[in-house]
Amino acid sequence: MQERSLAFIPAGRDPAGFGAFGLRVPHRKSLVLVGGNIRMDGGHNKG
C-alpha cells in the first residue's frame, strides 16, 4: 500500500522555526501506525 496524498496541511512550525506540513495530531493525542514495514519516504507513507 502506498499513500500519495496531494493534500498538504499546514502543521505549524518545526523546532527550527520553519513552516511544517503534514499530518497533524491534536494536543494530548497520538498518531499510531499499525502494521509492518511502515516508512516515510519524502512525505509519502509506504507500508
mmCIF file of N, CA and C in Angstrom:
data_model
loop_
_atom_site.group_PDB
_atom_site.id
_atom_site.type_symbol
_atom_site.label_atom_id
_atom_site.label_comp_id
_atom_site.label_asym_id
_atom_site.label_seq_id
_atom_site.Cartn_x
_atom_site.Cartn_y
_atom_site.Cartn_z
ATOM 1 N N MET A 1 0.851 -1.173 0.000
ATOM 2 C CA MET A 1 0.000 0.000 0.000
ATOM 3 C C MET A 1 0.892 1.231 0.000
ATOM 4 N N GLN A 2 0.499 2.194 -0.780
ATOM 5 C CA GLN A 2 1.281 3.423 -0.842
ATOM 6 C C GLN A 2 0.319 4.598 -0.889
ATOM 7 N N GLU A 3 0.469 5.515 0.055
ATOM 8 C CA GLU A 3 -0.380 6.706 0.133
ATOM 9 C C GLU A 3 0.354 7.861 -0.513
ATOM 10 N N ARG A 4 -0.253 8.458 -1.522
ATOM 11 C CA ARG A 4 0.357 9.611 -2.179
ATOM 12 C C ARG A 4 -0.649 10.762 -2.199
ATOM 13 N N SER A 5 -1.012 11.218 -1.018
ATOM 14 C CA SER A 5 -1.974 12.296 -0.886
ATOM 15 C C SER A 5 -1.387 13.592 -1.425
ATOM 16 N N LEU A 6 -2.202 14.336 -2.138
ATOM 17 C CA LEU A 6 -1.770 15.632 -2.651
ATOM 18 C C LEU A 6 -2.187 16.764 -1.719
ATOM 19 N N ALA A 7 -2.821 16.417 -0.611
ATOM 20 C CA ALA A 7 -3.277 17.423 0.346
ATOM 21 C C ALA A 7 -2.167 17.717 1.340
ATOM 22 N N PHE A 8 -1.587 18.890 1.228
ATOM 23 C CA PHE A 8 -0.553 19.312 2.169
ATOM 24 C C PHE A 8 -1.210 20.210 3.199
ATOM 25 N N ILE A 9 -1.134 19.829 4.450
ATOM 26 C CA ILE A 9 -1.808 20.539 5.522
ATOM 27 C C ILE A 9 -0.777 21.318 6.332
ATOM 28 N N PRO A 10 -0.935 22.642 6.459
ATOM 29 C CA PRO A 10 -0.021 23.381 7.321
ATOM 30 C C PRO A 10 -0.088 22.817 8.741
ATOM 31 N N ALA A 11 1.064 22.514 9.317
ATOM 32 C CA ALA A 11 1.102 21.882 10.642
ATOM 33 C C ALA A 11 1.834 22.746 11.659
ATOM 34 N N GLY A 12 1.901 24.041 11.420
ATOM 35 C CA GLY A 12 2.567 24.927 12.371
ATOM 36 C C GLY A 12 4.040 25.099 12.044
ATOM 37 N N ARG A 13 4.863 25.181 13.078
ATOM 38 C CA ARG A 13 6.305 25.405 12.915
ATOM 39 C C ARG A 13 7.087 24.233 13.486
ATOM 40 N N ASP A 14 8.200 23.908 12.830
ATOM 41 C CA ASP A 14 9.086 22.876 13.369
ATOM 42 C C ASP A 14 10.001 23.511 14.413
ATOM 43 N N PRO A 15 10.805 22.707 15.137
ATOM 44 C CA PRO A 15 11.661 23.278 16.190
ATOM 45 C C PRO A 15 12.635 24.350 15.703
ATOM 46 N N ALA A 16 12.988 24.335 14.412
ATOM 47 C CA ALA A 16 13.900 25.343 13.872
ATOM 48 C C ALA A 16 13.169 26.614 13.454
ATOM 49 N N GLY A 17 11.829 26.609 13.546
ATOM 50 C CA GLY A 17 11.052 27.792 13.202
ATOM 51 C C GLY A 17 10.564 27.838 11.771
ATOM 52 N N PHE A 18 10.825 26.791 10.998
ATOM 53 C CA PHE A 18 10.352 26.739 9.618
ATOM 54 C C PHE A 18 8.918 26.219 9.576
ATOM 55 N N GLY A 19 8.181 26.604 8.534
ATOM 56 C CA GLY A 19 6.826 26.101 8.357
ATOM 57 C C GLY A 19 6.843 24.595 8.150
ATOM 58 N N ALA A 20 5.950 23.890 8.840
ATOM 59 C CA ALA A 20 5.882 22.431 8.727
ATOM 60 C C ALA A 20 4.579 22.037 8.042
ATOM 61 N N PHE A 21 4.624 20.980 7.263
ATOM 62 C CA PHE A 21 3.446 20.470 6.571
ATOM 63 C C PHE A 21 3.326 18.979 6.843
ATOM 64 N N GLY A 22 2.115 18.466 6.842
ATOM 65 C CA GLY A 22 1.941 17.028 7.002
ATOM 66 C C GLY A 22 0.784 16.681 7.913
ATOM 67 N N LEU A 23 0.899 15.535 8.556
ATOM 68 C CA LEU A 23 -0.148 15.066 9.451
ATOM 69 C C LEU A 23 -0.126 15.871 10.736
ATOM 70 N N ARG A 24 -1.313 16.269 11.176
ATOM 71 C CA ARG A 24 -1.411 16.965 12.457
ATOM 72 C C ARG A 24 -2.192 16.088 13.420
ATOM 73 N N VAL A 25 -1.745 16.048 14.642
ATOM 74 C CA VAL A 25 -2.409 15.276 15.690
ATOM 75 C C VAL A 25 -2.793 16.257 16.788
ATOM 76 N N PRO A 26 -4.063 16.238 17.220
ATOM 77 C CA PRO A 26 -4.476 17.161 18.279
ATOM 78 C C PRO A 26 -3.635 16.993 19.547
ATOM 79 N N HIS A 27 -3.518 18.085 20.294
ATOM 80 C CA HIS A 27 -2.765 18.078 21.554
ATOM 81 C C HIS A 27 -3.266 16.962 22.459
ATOM 82 N N ARG A 28 -2.355 16.238 23.083
ATOM 83 C CA ARG A 28 -2.638 15.142 24.005
ATOM 84 C C ARG A 28 -3.210 13.912 23.311
ATOM 85 N N LYS A 29 -3.037 13.804 21.990
ATOM 86 C CA LYS A 29 -3.463 12.630 21.228
ATOM 87 C C LYS A 29 -2.242 11.995 20.591
ATOM 88 N N SER A 30 -2.387 10.773 20.078
ATOM 89 C CA SER A 30 -1.278 10.048 19.465
ATOM 90 C C SER A 30 -1.622 9.650 18.040
ATOM 91 N N LEU A 31 -0.608 9.585 17.219
ATOM 92 C CA LEU A 31 -0.744 9.040 15.873
ATOM 93 C C LEU A 31 -0.107 7.660 15.910
ATOM 94 N N VAL A 32 -0.904 6.642 15.645
ATOM 95 C CA VAL A 32 -0.415 5.272 15.717
ATOM 96 C C VAL A 32 -0.456 4.666 14.324
ATOM 97 N N LEU A 33 0.690 4.197 13.862
ATOM 98 C CA LEU A 33 0.768 3.487 12.589
ATOM 99 C C LEU A 33 0.878 2.006 12.913
ATOM 100 N N VAL A 34 -0.121 1.224 12.486
ATOM 101 C CA VAL A 34 -0.166 -0.196 12.817
ATOM 102 C C VAL A 34 0.168 -0.999 11.577
ATOM 103 N N GLY A 35 1.041 -1.941 11.731
ATOM 104 C CA GLY A 35 1.414 -2.804 10.617
ATOM 105 C C GLY A 35 2.912 -3.005 10.609
ATOM 106 N N GLY A 36 3.385 -3.613 9.571
ATOM 107 C CA GLY A 36 4.813 -3.861 9.466
ATOM 108 C C GLY A 36 5.405 -3.137 8.277
ATOM 109 N N ASN A 37 6.686 -2.873 8.356
ATOM 110 C CA ASN A 37 7.435 -2.271 7.258
ATOM 111 C C ASN A 37 6.842 -0.930 6.834
ATOM 112 N N ILE A 38 6.512 -0.082 7.800
ATOM 113 C CA ILE A 38 5.985 1.253 7.510
ATOM 114 C C ILE A 38 7.151 2.227 7.536
ATOM 115 N N ARG A 39 7.277 3.040 6.494
ATOM 116 C CA ARG A 39 8.352 4.030 6.469
ATOM 117 C C ARG A 39 7.849 5.296 5.788
ATOM 118 N N MET A 40 8.479 6.389 6.124
ATOM 119 C CA MET A 40 8.166 7.665 5.493
ATOM 120 C C MET A 40 9.231 7.910 4.444
ATOM 121 N N ASP A 41 8.812 8.189 3.226
ATOM 122 C CA ASP A 41 9.744 8.361 2.118
ATOM 123 C C ASP A 41 9.403 9.652 1.397
ATOM 124 N N GLY A 42 10.070 10.740 1.742
ATOM 125 C CA GLY A 42 9.827 12.019 1.078
ATOM 126 C C GLY A 42 8.421 12.533 1.263
ATOM 127 N N GLY A 43 7.823 12.268 2.408
ATOM 128 C CA GLY A 43 6.467 12.723 2.670
ATOM 129 C C GLY A 43 5.403 11.748 2.236
ATOM 130 N N HIS A 44 5.796 10.607 1.710
ATOM 131 C CA HIS A 44 4.840 9.586 1.286
ATOM 132 C C HIS A 44 4.871 8.430 2.273
ATOM 133 N N ASN A 45 3.694 7.942 2.654
ATOM 134 C CA ASN A 45 3.613 6.790 3.554
ATOM 135 C C ASN A 45 3.697 5.522 2.729
ATOM 136 N N LYS A 46 4.537 4.613 3.150
ATOM 137 C CA LYS A 46 4.635 3.320 2.471
ATOM 138 C C LYS A 46 4.532 2.228 3.509
ATOM 139 N N GLY A 47 3.770 1.189 3.188
ATOM 140 C CA GLY A 47 3.663 0.088 4.134
ATOM 141 C C GLY A 47 3.256 -1.183 3.467
#
